[in-house]
Coordinates of C-alpha atoms in Angstrom, one line a residue:
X1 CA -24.1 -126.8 -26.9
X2 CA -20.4 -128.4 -26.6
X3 CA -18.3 -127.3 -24.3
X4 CA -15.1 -125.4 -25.1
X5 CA -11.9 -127.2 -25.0
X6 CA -8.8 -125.8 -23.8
X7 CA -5.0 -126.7 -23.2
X8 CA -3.7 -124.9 -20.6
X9 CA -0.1 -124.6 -19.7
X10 CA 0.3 -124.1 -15.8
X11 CA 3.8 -123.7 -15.0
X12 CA 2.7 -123.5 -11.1
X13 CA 5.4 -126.1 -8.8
X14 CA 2.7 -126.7 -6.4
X15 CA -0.2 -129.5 -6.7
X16 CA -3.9 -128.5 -7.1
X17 CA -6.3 -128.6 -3.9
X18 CA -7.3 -132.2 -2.8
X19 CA -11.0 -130.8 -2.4
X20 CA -12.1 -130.2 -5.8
X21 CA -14.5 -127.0 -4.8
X22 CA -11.1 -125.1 -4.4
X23 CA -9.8 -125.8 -7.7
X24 CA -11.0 -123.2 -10.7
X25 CA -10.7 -126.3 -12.9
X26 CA -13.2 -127.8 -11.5
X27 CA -15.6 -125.1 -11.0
X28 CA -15.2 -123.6 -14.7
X29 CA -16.2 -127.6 -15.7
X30 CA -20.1 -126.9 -16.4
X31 CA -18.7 -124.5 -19.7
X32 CA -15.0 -126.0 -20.2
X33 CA -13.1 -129.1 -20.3
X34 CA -9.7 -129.8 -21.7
X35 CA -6.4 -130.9 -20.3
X36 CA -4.1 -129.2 -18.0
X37 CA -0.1 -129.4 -18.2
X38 CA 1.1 -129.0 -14.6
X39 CA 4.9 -129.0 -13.3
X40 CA 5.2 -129.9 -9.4
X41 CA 8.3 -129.9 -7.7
X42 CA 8.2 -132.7 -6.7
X43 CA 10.7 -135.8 -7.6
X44 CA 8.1 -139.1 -7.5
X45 CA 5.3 -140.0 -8.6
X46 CA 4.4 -141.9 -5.1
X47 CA 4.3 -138.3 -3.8
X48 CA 1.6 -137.2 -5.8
X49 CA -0.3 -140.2 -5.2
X50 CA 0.2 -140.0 -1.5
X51 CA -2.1 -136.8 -1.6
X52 CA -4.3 -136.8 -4.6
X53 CA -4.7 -141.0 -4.4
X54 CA -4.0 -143.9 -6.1
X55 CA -4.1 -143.6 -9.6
X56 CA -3.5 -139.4 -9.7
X57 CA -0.2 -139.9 -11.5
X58 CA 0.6 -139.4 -14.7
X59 CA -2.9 -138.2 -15.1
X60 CA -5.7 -136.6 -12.7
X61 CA -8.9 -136.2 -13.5
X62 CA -10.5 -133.2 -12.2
X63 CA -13.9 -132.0 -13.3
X64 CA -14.0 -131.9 -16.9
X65 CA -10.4 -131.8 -16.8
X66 CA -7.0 -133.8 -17.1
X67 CA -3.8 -132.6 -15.2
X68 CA -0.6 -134.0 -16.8
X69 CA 2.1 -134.1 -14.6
X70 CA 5.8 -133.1 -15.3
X71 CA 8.1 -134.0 -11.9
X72 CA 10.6 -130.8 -12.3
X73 CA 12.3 -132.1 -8.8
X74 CA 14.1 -134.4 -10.5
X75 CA 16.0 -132.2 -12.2
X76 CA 18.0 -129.0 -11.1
X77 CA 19.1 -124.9 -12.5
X78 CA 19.1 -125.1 -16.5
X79 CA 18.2 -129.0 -16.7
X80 CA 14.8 -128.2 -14.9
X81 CA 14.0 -125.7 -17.3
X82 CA 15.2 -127.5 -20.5
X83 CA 13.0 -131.0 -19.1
X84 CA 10.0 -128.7 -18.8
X85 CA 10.7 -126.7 -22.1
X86 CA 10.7 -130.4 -23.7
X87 CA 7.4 -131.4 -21.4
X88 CA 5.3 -128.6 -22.1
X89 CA 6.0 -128.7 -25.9
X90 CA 6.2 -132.5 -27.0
X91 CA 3.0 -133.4 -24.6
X92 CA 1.3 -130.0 -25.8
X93 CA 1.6 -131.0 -29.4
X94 CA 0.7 -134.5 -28.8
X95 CA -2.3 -133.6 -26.9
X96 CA -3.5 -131.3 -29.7
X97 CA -2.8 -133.6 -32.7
X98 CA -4.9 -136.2 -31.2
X99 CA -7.7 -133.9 -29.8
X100 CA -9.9 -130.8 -31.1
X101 CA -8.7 -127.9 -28.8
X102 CA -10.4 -124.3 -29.6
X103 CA -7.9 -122.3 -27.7
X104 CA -4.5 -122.7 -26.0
X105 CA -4.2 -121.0 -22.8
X106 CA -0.9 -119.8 -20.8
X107 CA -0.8 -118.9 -17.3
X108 CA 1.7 -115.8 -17.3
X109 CA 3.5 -113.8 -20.0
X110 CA 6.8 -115.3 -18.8
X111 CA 8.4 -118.1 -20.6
X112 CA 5.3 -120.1 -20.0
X113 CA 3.8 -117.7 -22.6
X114 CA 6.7 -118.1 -24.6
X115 CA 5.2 -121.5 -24.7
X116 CA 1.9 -121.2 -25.6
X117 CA 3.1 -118.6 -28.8
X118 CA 5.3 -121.8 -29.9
X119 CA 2.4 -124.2 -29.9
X120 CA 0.3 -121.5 -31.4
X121 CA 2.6 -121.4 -34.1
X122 CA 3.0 -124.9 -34.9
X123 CA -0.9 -125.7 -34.4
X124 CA -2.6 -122.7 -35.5
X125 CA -4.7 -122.5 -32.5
X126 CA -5.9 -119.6 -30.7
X127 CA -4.1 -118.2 -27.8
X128 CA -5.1 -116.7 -24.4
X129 CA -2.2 -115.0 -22.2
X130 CA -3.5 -114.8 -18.5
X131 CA -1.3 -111.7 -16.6
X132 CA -1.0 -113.1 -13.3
X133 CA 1.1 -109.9 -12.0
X134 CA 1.6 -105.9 -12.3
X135 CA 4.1 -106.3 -15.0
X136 CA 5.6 -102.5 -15.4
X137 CA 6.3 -104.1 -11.2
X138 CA 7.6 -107.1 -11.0
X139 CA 11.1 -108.2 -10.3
X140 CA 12.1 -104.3 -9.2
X141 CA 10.0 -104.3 -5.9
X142 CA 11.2 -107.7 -4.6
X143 CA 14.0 -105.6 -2.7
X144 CA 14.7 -102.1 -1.4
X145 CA 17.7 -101.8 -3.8
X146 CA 17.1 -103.6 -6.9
X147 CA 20.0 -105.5 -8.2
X148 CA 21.2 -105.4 -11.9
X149 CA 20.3 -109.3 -11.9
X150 CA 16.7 -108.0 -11.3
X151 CA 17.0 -105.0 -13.9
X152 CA 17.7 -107.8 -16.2
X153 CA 15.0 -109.8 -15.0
X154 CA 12.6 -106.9 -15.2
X155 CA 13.8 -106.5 -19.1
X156 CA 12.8 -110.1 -19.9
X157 CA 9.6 -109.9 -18.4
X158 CA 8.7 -107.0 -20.3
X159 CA 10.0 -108.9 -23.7
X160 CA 8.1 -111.4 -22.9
X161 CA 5.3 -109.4 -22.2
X162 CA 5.1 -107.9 -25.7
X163 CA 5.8 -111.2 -27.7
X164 CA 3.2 -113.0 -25.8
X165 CA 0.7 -110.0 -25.8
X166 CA 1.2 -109.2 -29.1
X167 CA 0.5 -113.2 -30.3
X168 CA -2.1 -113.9 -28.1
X169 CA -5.7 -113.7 -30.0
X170 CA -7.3 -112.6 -26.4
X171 CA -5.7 -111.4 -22.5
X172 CA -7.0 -112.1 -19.2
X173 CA -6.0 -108.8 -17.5
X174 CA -7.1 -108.5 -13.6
X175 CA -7.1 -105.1 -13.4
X176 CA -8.1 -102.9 -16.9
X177 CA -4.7 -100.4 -16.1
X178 CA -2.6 -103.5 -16.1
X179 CA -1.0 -103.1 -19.8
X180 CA -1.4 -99.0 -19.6
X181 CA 2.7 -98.3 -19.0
X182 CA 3.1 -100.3 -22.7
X183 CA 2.1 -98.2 -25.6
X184 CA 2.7 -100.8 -28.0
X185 CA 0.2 -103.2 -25.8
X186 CA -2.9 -100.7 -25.9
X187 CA -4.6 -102.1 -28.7
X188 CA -4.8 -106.1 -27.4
X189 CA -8.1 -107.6 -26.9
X190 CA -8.2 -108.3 -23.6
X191 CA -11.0 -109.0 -20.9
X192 CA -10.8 -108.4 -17.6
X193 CA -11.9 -110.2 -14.1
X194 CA -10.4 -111.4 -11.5
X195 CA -8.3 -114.3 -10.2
X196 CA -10.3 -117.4 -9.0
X197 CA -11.3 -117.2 -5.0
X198 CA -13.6 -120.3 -4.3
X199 CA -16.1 -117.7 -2.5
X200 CA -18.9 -120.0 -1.5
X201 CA -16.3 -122.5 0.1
X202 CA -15.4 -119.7 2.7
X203 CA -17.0 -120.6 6.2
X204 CA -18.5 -117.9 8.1
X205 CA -16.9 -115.4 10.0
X206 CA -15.8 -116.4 13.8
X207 CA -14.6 -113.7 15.3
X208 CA -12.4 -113.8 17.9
X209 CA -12.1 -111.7 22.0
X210 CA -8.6 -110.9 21.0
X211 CA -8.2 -107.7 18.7
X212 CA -5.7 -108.1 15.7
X213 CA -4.7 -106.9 12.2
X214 CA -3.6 -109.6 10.4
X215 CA -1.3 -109.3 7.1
X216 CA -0.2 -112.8 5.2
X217 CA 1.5 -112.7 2.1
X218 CA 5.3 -113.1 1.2
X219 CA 8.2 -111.9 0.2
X220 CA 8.4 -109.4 3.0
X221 CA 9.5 -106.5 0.8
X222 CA 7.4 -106.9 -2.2
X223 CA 4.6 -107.6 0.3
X224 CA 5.2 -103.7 1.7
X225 CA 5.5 -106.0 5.4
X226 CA 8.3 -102.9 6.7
X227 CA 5.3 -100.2 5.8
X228 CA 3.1 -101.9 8.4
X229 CA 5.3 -102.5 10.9
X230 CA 6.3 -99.3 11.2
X231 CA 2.5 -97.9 10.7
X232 CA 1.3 -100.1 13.8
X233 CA 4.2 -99.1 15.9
X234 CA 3.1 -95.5 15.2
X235 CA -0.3 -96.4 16.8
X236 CA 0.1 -99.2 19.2
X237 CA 0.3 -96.9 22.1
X238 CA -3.5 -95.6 21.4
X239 CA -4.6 -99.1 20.7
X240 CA -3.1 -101.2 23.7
X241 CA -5.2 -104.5 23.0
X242 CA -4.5 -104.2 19.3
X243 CA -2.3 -107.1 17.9
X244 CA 0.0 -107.2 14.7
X245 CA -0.3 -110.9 13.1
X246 CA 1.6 -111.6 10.1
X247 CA 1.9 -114.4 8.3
X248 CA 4.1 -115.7 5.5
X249 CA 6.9 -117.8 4.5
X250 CA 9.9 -115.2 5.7
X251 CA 12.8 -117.9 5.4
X252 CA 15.3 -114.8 6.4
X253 CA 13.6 -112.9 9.4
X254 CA 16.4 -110.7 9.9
X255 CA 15.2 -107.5 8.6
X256 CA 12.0 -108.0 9.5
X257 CA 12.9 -108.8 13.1
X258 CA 15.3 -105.9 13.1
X259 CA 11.5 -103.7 12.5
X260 CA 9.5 -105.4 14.8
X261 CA 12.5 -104.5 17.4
X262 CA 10.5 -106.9 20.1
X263 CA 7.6 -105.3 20.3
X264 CA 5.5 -107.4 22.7
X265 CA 2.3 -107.2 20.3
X266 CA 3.6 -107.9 16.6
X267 CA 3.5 -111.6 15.7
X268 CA 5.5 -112.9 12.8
X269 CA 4.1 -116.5 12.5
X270 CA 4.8 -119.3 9.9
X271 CA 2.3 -120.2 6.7
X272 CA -0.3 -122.4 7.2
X273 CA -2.9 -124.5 4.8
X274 CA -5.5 -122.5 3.2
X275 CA -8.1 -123.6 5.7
X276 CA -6.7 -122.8 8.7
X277 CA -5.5 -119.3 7.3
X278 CA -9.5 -118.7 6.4
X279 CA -9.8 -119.2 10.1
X280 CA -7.4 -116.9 11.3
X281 CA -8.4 -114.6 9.0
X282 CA -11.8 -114.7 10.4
X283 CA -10.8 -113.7 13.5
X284 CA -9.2 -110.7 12.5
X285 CA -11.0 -107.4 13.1
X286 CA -9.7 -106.1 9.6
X287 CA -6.9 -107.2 7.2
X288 CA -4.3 -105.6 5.6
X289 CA -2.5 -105.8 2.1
X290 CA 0.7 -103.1 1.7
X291 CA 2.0 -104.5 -1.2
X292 CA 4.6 -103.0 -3.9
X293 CA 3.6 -105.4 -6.6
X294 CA 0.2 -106.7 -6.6
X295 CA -1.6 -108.5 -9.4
X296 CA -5.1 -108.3 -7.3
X297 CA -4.4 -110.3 -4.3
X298 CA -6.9 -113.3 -3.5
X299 CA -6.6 -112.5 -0.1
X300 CA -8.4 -109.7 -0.3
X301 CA -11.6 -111.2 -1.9
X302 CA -11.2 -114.1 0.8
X303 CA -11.3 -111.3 3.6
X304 CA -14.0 -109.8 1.9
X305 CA -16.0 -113.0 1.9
X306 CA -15.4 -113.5 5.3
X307 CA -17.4 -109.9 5.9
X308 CA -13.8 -108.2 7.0
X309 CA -12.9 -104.8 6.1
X310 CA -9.7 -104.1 4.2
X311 CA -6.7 -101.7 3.9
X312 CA -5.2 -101.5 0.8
X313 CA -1.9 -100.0 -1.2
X314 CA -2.6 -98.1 -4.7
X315 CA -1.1 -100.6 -6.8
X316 CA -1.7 -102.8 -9.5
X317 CA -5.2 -104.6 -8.9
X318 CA -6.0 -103.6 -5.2
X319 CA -7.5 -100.0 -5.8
X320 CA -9.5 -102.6 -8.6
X321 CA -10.5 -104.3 -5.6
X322 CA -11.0 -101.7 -2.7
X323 CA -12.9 -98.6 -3.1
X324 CA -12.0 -96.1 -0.4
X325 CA -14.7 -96.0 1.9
X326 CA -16.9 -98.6 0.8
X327 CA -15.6 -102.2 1.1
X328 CA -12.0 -100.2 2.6
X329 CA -9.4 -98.3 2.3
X330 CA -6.2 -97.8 -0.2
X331 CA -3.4 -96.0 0.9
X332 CA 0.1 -94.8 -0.9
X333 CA 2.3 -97.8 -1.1
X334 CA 5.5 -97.5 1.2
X335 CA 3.7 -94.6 3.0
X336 CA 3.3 -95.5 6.6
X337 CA 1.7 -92.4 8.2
X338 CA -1.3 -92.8 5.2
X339 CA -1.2 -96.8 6.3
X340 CA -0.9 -95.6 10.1
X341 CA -4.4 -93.1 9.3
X342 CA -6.7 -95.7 7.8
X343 CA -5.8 -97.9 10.5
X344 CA -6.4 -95.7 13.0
X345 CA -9.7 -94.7 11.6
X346 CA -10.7 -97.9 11.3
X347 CA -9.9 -99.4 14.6
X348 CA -11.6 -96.9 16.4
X349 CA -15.0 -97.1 14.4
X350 CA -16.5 -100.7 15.1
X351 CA -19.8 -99.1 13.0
X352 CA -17.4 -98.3 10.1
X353 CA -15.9 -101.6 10.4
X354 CA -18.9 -103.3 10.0
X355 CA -20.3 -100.9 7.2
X356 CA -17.4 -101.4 5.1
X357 CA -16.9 -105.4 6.4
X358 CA -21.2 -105.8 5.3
X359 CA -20.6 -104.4 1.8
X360 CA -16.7 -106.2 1.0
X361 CA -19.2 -109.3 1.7
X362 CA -22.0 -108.5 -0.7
X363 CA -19.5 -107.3 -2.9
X364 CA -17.8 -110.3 -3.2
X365 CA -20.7 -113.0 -2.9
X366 CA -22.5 -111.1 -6.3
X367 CA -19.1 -109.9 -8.7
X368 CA -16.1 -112.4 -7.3
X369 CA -17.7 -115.3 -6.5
X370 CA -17.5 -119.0 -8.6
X371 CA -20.9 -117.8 -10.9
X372 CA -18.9 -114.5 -11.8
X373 CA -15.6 -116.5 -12.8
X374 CA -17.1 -118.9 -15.1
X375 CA -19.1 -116.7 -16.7
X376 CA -15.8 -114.4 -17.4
X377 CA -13.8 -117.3 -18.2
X378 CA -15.9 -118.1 -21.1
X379 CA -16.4 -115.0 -22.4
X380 CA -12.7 -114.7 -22.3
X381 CA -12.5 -118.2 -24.7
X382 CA -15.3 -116.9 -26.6
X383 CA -13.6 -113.8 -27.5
X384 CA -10.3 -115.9 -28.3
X385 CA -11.8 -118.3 -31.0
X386 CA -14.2 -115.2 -32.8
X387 CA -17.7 -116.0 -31.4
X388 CA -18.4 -113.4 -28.7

């Protein structure tokens, strides 16, 4: 049987992994191949060769698949965003003149779905809309006072939302509530599974003499940091060898240092590469994710994987994710005394850390791991192009 092709539009700055096992590209290449447009923020092509290799620019080959490259750093404000308008478009309808595609794929209903209806239009392909986001959430929990700039921002997201929904011939939703506060929506075809974690690539768990929570995730408002903070002071007196890690970029640390307010045992320390956050993560006796906005958070699949248990706030994908007393806990978002109760109950139960750490582990080895995601991946295409 041939495999499905696809164009996808990714309108991500960052490069792919170096080691191909992390990339869903690569692991969804036994069903799919096709071509991947990719912007990076980056200025030269010698810097994407300097990590990927020799040869890695224009094009990549990973898998089954080719990454195109746009270089949006060497452009700035509107000129970046008109460059990449004109990339994605003239090497999208280049690509799919010269090739047989049977879908077009766009990662986010932002203007990179605006993208993928435009090249549905002129091509007549199919399109699939991947939600990366809780979109009735996005842009209005960034900050404890919203701004009009991000009322404004919120509007165009939810525009785009509907245009892209509305065009799109299938949805990749990661949690089935995620279109529910958009009447107009409730009728899309969508399918629903969750964002790629490269589960069998996760080492074992190493756990560590020193006893911490560890949060990572930024921006520190959106990521609900100021609800833990004030949840672990509420208990660090009844848990003196009990640690607060978190870890993020937090370019502006004055707010957050203002709620830490030098307590000896909360750690706000600096992003690191995806290994080396595995292996702090497997130290951890339990992790934490207080978010405001939350699409589903990959971090709580990796913590899962690594046989942790995990805290959870009741929005978007993460109550998708966590069910209470089984692989975790959810708690009301912004609510610190809730946070401040499942943490307690948890740090003082090491049997009901492991209970809940044992099944987050099974759980996510048999529905979340690479298997799972190919197999929803191409029922998702399958449903696009009319043969499911």
């Amino acid at each position: 049987m041939a495999k499905k092709r696809i164009l996808y539009l990714h309108p991500n700055l960052g490069l792919p992994p170096k080691n191909k096992k992390l990339d869903r590209f690569f692991a969804i290449s036994t069903d799919v191949e096709g071509d991947v447009l990719h912007a990076l923020q980056w200025s030269k092509p010698e810097e994407v060769e300097a990590v990927l290799g020799p040869g890695s620019y224009p094009v990549y080959q990973c898998g089954t698949f080719r990454y195109h490259w746009f270089l949006a750093g060497q452009y700035s404000g509107v000129a970046r965003r008109l460059h990449a308008f004109r990339f994605f478009i003239r090497k999208g309808l280049e690509l799919l003149k010269e090739q047989r595609y049977d879908c077009i794929m766009a990662y986010s209903h932002m203007t990179n779905g605006l993208l993928g209806v435009l090249l549905k239009l002129l091509t007549a392909r199919p399109l699939v809309i991947e939600i990366a986001t809780s979109p009735n959430l996005v842009y209005i929990t960034e900050r404890p006072r919203p701004t009009f700039g991000d009322y404004l921002r919120k509007l165009y997201s939810d525009l785009c939302l509907h245009i892209s929904v509305l065009s799109a011939n299938n949805v990749h939703l990661l949690y089935p509530a995620a279109l529910q506060p958009y009447p107009l929506l409730h009728k899309a075809a969508t399918t629903v599974f969750h964002e790629f974690v490269p589960v069998n690539e996760v080492p074992p768990r190493s756990p560590s003499a020193e006893r911490f929570v560890l949060m990572v995730g930024a921006p520190w408002y959106l990521k609900g940091i100021d609800s833990l903070i004030l949840a672990f002071h509420k208990i660090a007196d009844q848990f003196p060898d009990v640690r607060l890690k978190i870890q993020g970029y937090y370019p502006d640390r004055t707010e957050i240092d203002a709620l830490v307010a030098n307590h000896p045992r909360i750690e706000i320390l600096p992003a690191l590469p995806y290994h080396q956050t595995l292996e702090r993560m497997s130290q951890a006796e339990l992790l934490v994710l207080p978010s405001r906005c939350e699409g589903m958070g990959r971090v709580l699949i990796e913590a899962m994987a690594l046989g942790l248990p995990v805290v959870g706030s009741d929005v978007g994908g993460i109550p998708h994710m966590i069910h209470n007393d089984v692989n975790g806990f959810i708690f009301a978002a912004g609510d610190s005394d809730s946070l401040a109760q499942r943490l307690t109950q948890l740090l003082s139960d090491a049997d009901l850390r492991q209970r809940l750490g044992e099944r987050g582990f099974q759980m996510a080895h048999q529905q979340w791991d690479e298997k799972a995601y190919r197999e929803a991946f191409l029922l998702m295409i399958n449903r696009a192009i009319g043969k499911a």
